[in-house]
Amino acid sequence: MRNDENIMVTGATGQIGSELVMSLRERLGGSKVVALGHRREPPESIARSGPFERGDVTIFSELKEIVERHDVSQIYHLAAVLSAVGEKEPQRAWDMNMRGLQNVLELARANKTKVFWPSSIAVFGRGYPRDLTPQETVLLPTTMYGVTKVAGELLCDYYNRKYGVDVRSVRFPGIISADTPPGGGTTDYAVAIFYEAIRHKHYECFVRPDTVLPMVYMPDCLEAILGIMGVEPSSIRRRDAYNLNSMSFSVSELVKAIQRFVPSLEVSFNPDFRQDIADSWPRSLDDRAARHDWGWCPKYDLAAMTKDMIAELTRKHELGQL
Ligand code: SER
């Protein structure tokens, strides 16, 4: 990454955005990374370390004005409605996820901007193998969020072929992190359980104990983003999105891993509509293309991630920040 470039991160107050902004600012300098949020107040760390703009990604003129004023040459477009909220508000999910992405790709076409956009395991739904899900298989999602991710992948591929837009994407599994909690996703239980283990020693889980989903820890998630954005365009042989695999575990296995540190943790189960979503997603993925093309190589497994999460959240709890 050249340090004469200006970067914009949309969804900058969200789970990935808040950490990606700080990571990019550490590498490039605060003034080089514009954080774009919409409704939520930015955390102090983001507000103090560089430019923060408010804007609606679904309004082209707003986005264009900010991109041009800051002379942005790379956009990390993370603003989105996730799967569970998307089932409650499918029209908002479609508008936000599709209009936002198309606006970003249109700006990228006009200004020769490089783009990162996250796809998701939600592109899968029916009629595909749930274990070691192939890179290329049936994409029949069961959620509006998944529909927007499949359509988004196709749109990215189209803008690359038709206009040469340098857009890069991965299919993220659930993301676990200790900084900003996710909101409105199906995989959120794997984060919430840590917070509740530290705060209340009890968690009511909205999926069954035998539910297995693929997950990735935030440091590896950031490595994926910086890794795929850091290689030469010729290395990126797919312009839809790469499968990523890191760790997979059932809720029971996660509970046991946390109980090593918090033996008194109790978990009860009350599955809701998110169970069906979880049951439609892969348990693990074949990510050989990502490993081969741009060197994807995650470092954290369940044990290492759990140890780190507990240490981080315990520290925050002691400081009164939880
Ligand atoms: N974590 C997302 C969700 O649960 C999946 O991409 O909606």
Coordinates of C-alpha atoms and ligand atoms in Angstrom, one line a residue:
M1 CA 0.0 0.0 0.0
R2 CA 1.5 3.4 -1.0
N3 CA 1.4 6.1 1.6
D4 CA 0.5 8.8 -0.9
E5 CA -3.0 7.4 -1.2
N6 CA -6.1 8.5 0.7
I7 CA -8.4 5.8 1.9
M8 CA -12.1 5.8 2.9
V9 CA -13.7 3.2 5.1
T10 CA -17.6 3.1 5.0
G11 CA -19.3 1.5 7.9
A12 CA -16.5 2.9 10.0
T13 CA -18.4 2.7 13.3
G14 CA -19.2 -1.0 12.8
Q15 CA -17.6 -4.2 14.0
I16 CA -15.0 -4.5 11.2
G17 CA -14.8 -0.8 10.3
S18 CA -13.9 0.5 13.7
E19 CA -10.8 -1.8 13.8
L20 CA -9.9 -1.5 10.2
V21 CA -9.8 2.3 10.4
M22 CA -7.4 2.2 13.3
S23 CA -5.2 -0.5 11.7
L24 CA -5.0 1.5 8.4
R25 CA -4.3 4.8 10.3
E26 CA -1.4 3.1 12.3
R27 CA 0.2 2.1 9.0
L28 CA -0.5 5.2 6.9
G29 CA -1.1 8.0 9.3
G30 CA -4.4 9.3 10.7
S31 CA -5.0 12.0 8.1
K32 CA -4.8 9.5 5.2
V33 CA -7.8 7.4 6.3
V34 CA -11.3 9.0 6.2
A35 CA -13.8 7.2 8.4
L36 CA -17.4 7.4 7.0
G37 CA -20.2 6.8 9.4
H38 CA -23.9 7.5 9.2
R39 CA -26.0 7.4 12.3
R40 CA -23.8 6.1 15.1
E41 CA -21.4 8.4 17.0
P42 CA -17.8 7.4 16.3
P43 CA -15.7 5.9 19.1
E44 CA -13.3 8.4 20.6
S45 CA -10.3 6.6 19.1
I46 CA -11.6 7.2 15.6
A47 CA -12.9 10.7 16.2
R48 CA -9.5 11.8 17.6
S49 CA -7.1 10.0 15.2
G50 CA -8.2 11.3 11.8
P51 CA -11.0 12.6 9.7
F52 CA -14.6 11.4 10.4
E53 CA -17.4 12.2 7.9
R54 CA -21.1 11.5 8.1
G55 CA -22.7 10.4 4.9
D56 CA -25.3 8.0 3.5
V57 CA -23.8 5.5 1.1
T58 CA -27.2 5.1 -0.6
I59 CA -27.0 8.8 -1.8
F60 CA -24.6 9.0 -4.7
S61 CA -24.1 12.8 -4.4
E62 CA -23.1 12.7 -0.7
L63 CA -20.6 9.9 -1.3
K64 CA -19.2 11.6 -4.4
E65 CA -18.7 14.9 -2.6
I66 CA -16.8 13.2 0.3
V67 CA -14.7 11.0 -2.0
E68 CA -13.7 13.9 -4.2
R69 CA -13.0 16.4 -1.3
H70 CA -10.6 13.9 0.3
D71 CA -9.1 12.7 -3.1
V72 CA -9.9 9.1 -2.1
S73 CA -8.2 6.4 -4.2
Q74 CA -9.2 3.3 -2.2
I75 CA -12.6 2.5 -0.7
Y76 CA -13.2 -0.2 1.9
H77 CA -17.0 -0.4 1.6
L78 CA -18.3 -2.1 4.8
A79 CA -21.6 -0.4 5.4
A80 CA -24.3 -3.0 5.3
V81 CA -27.5 -4.4 6.9
L82 CA -26.7 -7.9 8.2
S83 CA -28.7 -11.2 8.0
A84 CA -31.0 -11.1 11.0
V85 CA -32.0 -7.5 10.6
G86 CA -32.3 -8.0 6.9
E87 CA -35.0 -10.7 7.5
K88 CA -37.0 -8.1 9.5
E89 CA -36.5 -5.3 7.0
P90 CA -35.8 -6.9 3.6
Q91 CA -36.4 -3.7 1.6
R92 CA -34.0 -1.7 3.7
A93 CA -31.4 -4.5 3.4
W94 CA -31.8 -4.5 -0.4
D95 CA -31.7 -0.7 -0.7
M96 CA -28.7 -0.2 1.6
N97 CA -26.6 -3.2 0.4
M98 CA -27.2 -2.9 -3.3
R99 CA -27.5 0.9 -3.8
G100 CA -24.5 1.4 -1.5
L101 CA -22.3 -1.0 -3.4
Q102 CA -23.4 0.3 -6.8
N103 CA -22.7 3.9 -5.8
V104 CA -19.2 2.8 -4.6
L105 CA -18.6 0.9 -7.9
E106 CA -19.8 3.8 -10.0
L107 CA -17.4 6.2 -8.2
A108 CA -14.6 3.7 -8.6
R109 CA -15.3 3.5 -12.3
A110 CA -15.2 7.3 -12.7
N111 CA -12.2 7.9 -10.4
K112 CA -10.2 4.7 -10.9
T113 CA -10.6 3.9 -7.3
K114 CA -9.6 0.5 -5.8
V115 CA -12.4 -1.2 -3.8
F116 CA -12.6 -3.8 -1.1
W117 CA -16.1 -5.1 -0.4
P118 CA -17.0 -8.0 1.9
S119 CA -19.2 -10.8 0.7
S120 CA -20.3 -13.5 3.1
I121 CA -21.0 -17.2 3.7
A122 CA -24.6 -16.0 3.4
V123 CA -24.3 -16.5 -0.4
F124 CA -24.9 -20.2 0.2
G125 CA -28.3 -21.5 1.2
R126 CA -29.7 -24.5 -0.5
G127 CA -28.3 -27.3 -2.7
Y128 CA -24.6 -27.2 -1.9
P129 CA -22.2 -29.2 0.3
R130 CA -22.1 -27.7 3.8
D131 CA -18.7 -29.2 4.7
L132 CA -15.7 -27.9 2.9
T133 CA -18.0 -25.9 0.7
P134 CA -16.4 -25.5 -2.8
Q135 CA -15.4 -22.1 -4.1
E136 CA -17.7 -22.7 -7.1
T137 CA -21.0 -24.3 -6.2
V138 CA -24.8 -23.5 -6.2
L139 CA -25.5 -20.0 -4.8
L140 CA -29.2 -20.1 -3.6
P141 CA -29.3 -18.0 -0.5
T142 CA -32.3 -18.1 1.9
T143 CA -32.0 -14.6 3.3
M144 CA -32.3 -11.1 1.7
Y145 CA -28.8 -10.4 3.1
G146 CA -27.6 -13.4 1.1
V147 CA -29.5 -12.3 -2.0
T148 CA -27.7 -8.9 -1.8
K149 CA -24.3 -10.7 -1.3
V150 CA -24.8 -12.9 -4.4
A151 CA -26.0 -9.9 -6.4
G152 CA -23.1 -7.9 -5.1
E153 CA -20.6 -10.5 -6.1
L154 CA -22.0 -10.5 -9.6
L155 CA -22.0 -6.7 -9.7
C156 CA -18.3 -6.6 -8.7
D157 CA -17.4 -9.2 -11.3
Y158 CA -19.4 -7.1 -13.9
Y159 CA -17.7 -3.8 -13.0
N160 CA -14.3 -5.5 -13.3
R161 CA -15.0 -7.1 -16.6
K162 CA -16.8 -4.2 -18.2
Y163 CA -15.0 -1.2 -16.8
G164 CA -11.8 -2.6 -15.3
V165 CA -12.7 -1.6 -11.7
D166 CA -10.1 -3.1 -9.4
V167 CA -12.5 -4.6 -6.8
R168 CA -11.6 -7.4 -4.4
S169 CA -13.8 -9.4 -2.2
V170 CA -13.9 -12.3 0.3
R171 CA -16.8 -14.4 1.7
F172 CA -16.4 -13.7 5.4
P173 CA -17.6 -16.2 7.9
G174 CA -18.8 -15.0 11.4
I175 CA -16.3 -12.5 12.8
I176 CA -15.3 -12.6 16.5
S177 CA -13.9 -9.5 18.1
A178 CA -13.6 -7.7 21.4
D179 CA -13.8 -4.1 20.3
T180 CA -17.1 -3.2 18.7
P181 CA -19.8 -5.8 18.9
P182 CA -21.6 -6.8 15.7
G183 CA -25.2 -5.9 15.3
G184 CA -28.0 -7.8 13.5
G185 CA -26.1 -10.8 12.3
T186 CA -26.8 -14.6 12.8
T187 CA -23.2 -15.3 13.9
D188 CA -23.5 -12.6 16.7
Y189 CA -24.0 -15.3 19.3
A190 CA -20.3 -16.3 19.1
V191 CA -19.4 -12.7 20.2
A192 CA -22.2 -12.1 22.7
I193 CA -21.4 -15.3 24.6
F194 CA -18.0 -13.8 25.5
Y195 CA -19.4 -10.5 26.7
E196 CA -22.0 -12.3 28.8
A197 CA -19.5 -14.8 30.2
I198 CA -17.5 -11.9 31.6
R199 CA -20.5 -9.7 32.6
H200 CA -23.2 -12.1 33.9
K201 CA -21.8 -15.6 33.7
H202 CA -24.9 -16.5 31.8
Y203 CA -25.9 -16.5 28.2
E204 CA -29.1 -17.4 26.5
C205 CA -28.2 -18.6 23.0
F206 CA -30.5 -18.2 20.0
V207 CA -29.2 -21.3 18.2
R208 CA -29.0 -24.9 19.3
P209 CA -25.8 -26.3 21.0
D210 CA -25.0 -28.5 18.0
T211 CA -24.9 -25.6 15.6
V212 CA -21.6 -25.5 13.7
L213 CA -20.6 -22.4 11.8
P214 CA -17.3 -21.1 10.4
M215 CA -15.7 -18.1 12.2
V216 CA -12.6 -15.9 12.0
Y217 CA -10.9 -13.8 14.7
M218 CA -10.6 -10.1 14.0
P219 CA -6.8 -10.0 13.6
D220 CA -7.1 -12.6 10.9
C221 CA -10.1 -10.8 9.4
L222 CA -7.9 -7.6 9.1
E223 CA -5.1 -9.7 7.6
A224 CA -7.4 -10.9 5.0
I225 CA -8.5 -7.4 4.0
L226 CA -5.0 -6.0 4.0
G227 CA -3.7 -9.2 2.3
I228 CA -6.1 -9.2 -0.6
M229 CA -5.7 -5.4 -1.1
G230 CA -2.0 -5.6 -0.9
V231 CA -1.2 -7.9 -3.9
E232 CA -0.8 -7.0 -7.6
P233 CA -4.1 -7.0 -9.6
S234 CA -2.8 -9.9 -11.7
S235 CA -2.8 -12.2 -8.6
I236 CA -6.5 -11.7 -8.1
R237 CA -8.0 -14.3 -10.4
R238 CA -11.6 -14.0 -9.1
R239 CA -13.5 -10.7 -9.1
D240 CA -16.6 -12.2 -7.4
A241 CA -15.4 -13.3 -3.9
Y242 CA -13.0 -15.8 -2.4
N243 CA -14.0 -18.4 0.1
L244 CA -12.2 -18.0 3.4
N245 CA -11.8 -20.7 6.1
S246 CA -10.3 -20.3 9.5
M247 CA -12.0 -22.2 12.4
S248 CA -15.3 -24.0 12.8
F249 CA -16.9 -25.1 16.1
S250 CA -20.3 -26.0 17.6
V251 CA -21.8 -23.8 20.3
S252 CA -21.1 -26.6 22.8
E253 CA -17.4 -26.6 21.9
L254 CA -17.3 -22.8 22.2
V255 CA -18.9 -23.0 25.7
K256 CA -16.3 -25.6 26.8
A257 CA -13.5 -23.5 25.5
I258 CA -14.8 -20.4 27.5
Q259 CA -15.5 -22.5 30.6
R260 CA -11.7 -23.2 30.8
F261 CA -11.4 -19.5 31.8
V262 CA -14.9 -18.9 33.3
P263 CA -15.9 -22.2 34.8
S264 CA -19.1 -20.8 36.3
L265 CA -20.5 -19.8 32.8
E266 CA -24.0 -21.2 32.2
V267 CA -25.6 -21.3 28.8
S268 CA -29.3 -21.9 28.1
F269 CA -30.8 -22.3 24.6
N270 CA -33.8 -20.7 23.1
P271 CA -33.5 -21.1 19.3
D272 CA -35.4 -18.5 17.2
F273 CA -35.6 -17.7 13.4
R274 CA -31.8 -17.3 13.2
Q275 CA -31.5 -21.1 13.7
D276 CA -32.9 -21.7 10.1
I277 CA -30.4 -19.1 8.8
A278 CA -27.5 -20.8 10.6
D279 CA -28.7 -24.2 9.3
S280 CA -28.5 -22.9 5.7
W281 CA -24.9 -21.8 5.9
P282 CA -21.6 -23.8 5.5
R283 CA -19.9 -25.6 8.4
S284 CA -16.5 -25.1 6.7
L285 CA -15.2 -23.9 3.4
D286 CA -12.6 -24.9 0.8
D287 CA -10.4 -21.8 0.7
R288 CA -7.5 -23.1 -1.5
A289 CA -8.0 -20.4 -4.1
A290 CA -7.5 -17.6 -1.5
R291 CA -4.5 -19.4 -0.1
H292 CA -3.0 -19.8 -3.5
D293 CA -3.8 -16.5 -5.2
W294 CA -3.0 -14.0 -2.4
G295 CA -1.6 -15.9 0.5
W296 CA -4.5 -16.2 2.9
C297 CA -3.2 -17.9 6.0
P298 CA -5.1 -17.4 9.3
K299 CA -3.3 -17.8 12.6
Y300 CA -6.0 -18.2 15.3
D301 CA -7.8 -21.4 16.2
L302 CA -10.6 -21.7 18.8
A303 CA -8.2 -22.0 21.8
A304 CA -6.0 -19.1 20.8
M305 CA -9.0 -16.9 19.9
T306 CA -10.8 -17.7 23.2
K307 CA -7.7 -16.9 25.3
D308 CA -7.3 -13.6 23.6
M309 CA -11.0 -12.6 23.8
I310 CA -11.2 -13.5 27.5
A311 CA -8.0 -11.5 28.3
E312 CA -9.2 -8.5 26.3
L313 CA -12.8 -8.4 27.7
T314 CA -11.5 -9.0 31.3
R315 CA -9.2 -6.0 30.9
K316 CA -12.1 -3.9 29.6
H317 CA -14.4 -5.1 32.4
E318 CA -11.8 -4.2 35.1
L319 CA -11.5 -0.7 33.5
G320 CA -15.3 -0.3 33.7
Q321 CA -15.6 -0.3 29.9
L322 CA -18.0 -3.3 29.6
Ligands
SER1 N1 -21.9 -12.3 10.2 C1 -22.9 -12.2 9.2 C2 -24.3 -12.4 9.7 O1 -24.4 -13.2 10.6 C3 -22.6 -13.1 8.1 O2 -21.9 -12.5 7.1 O3 -25.2 -11.8 9.2

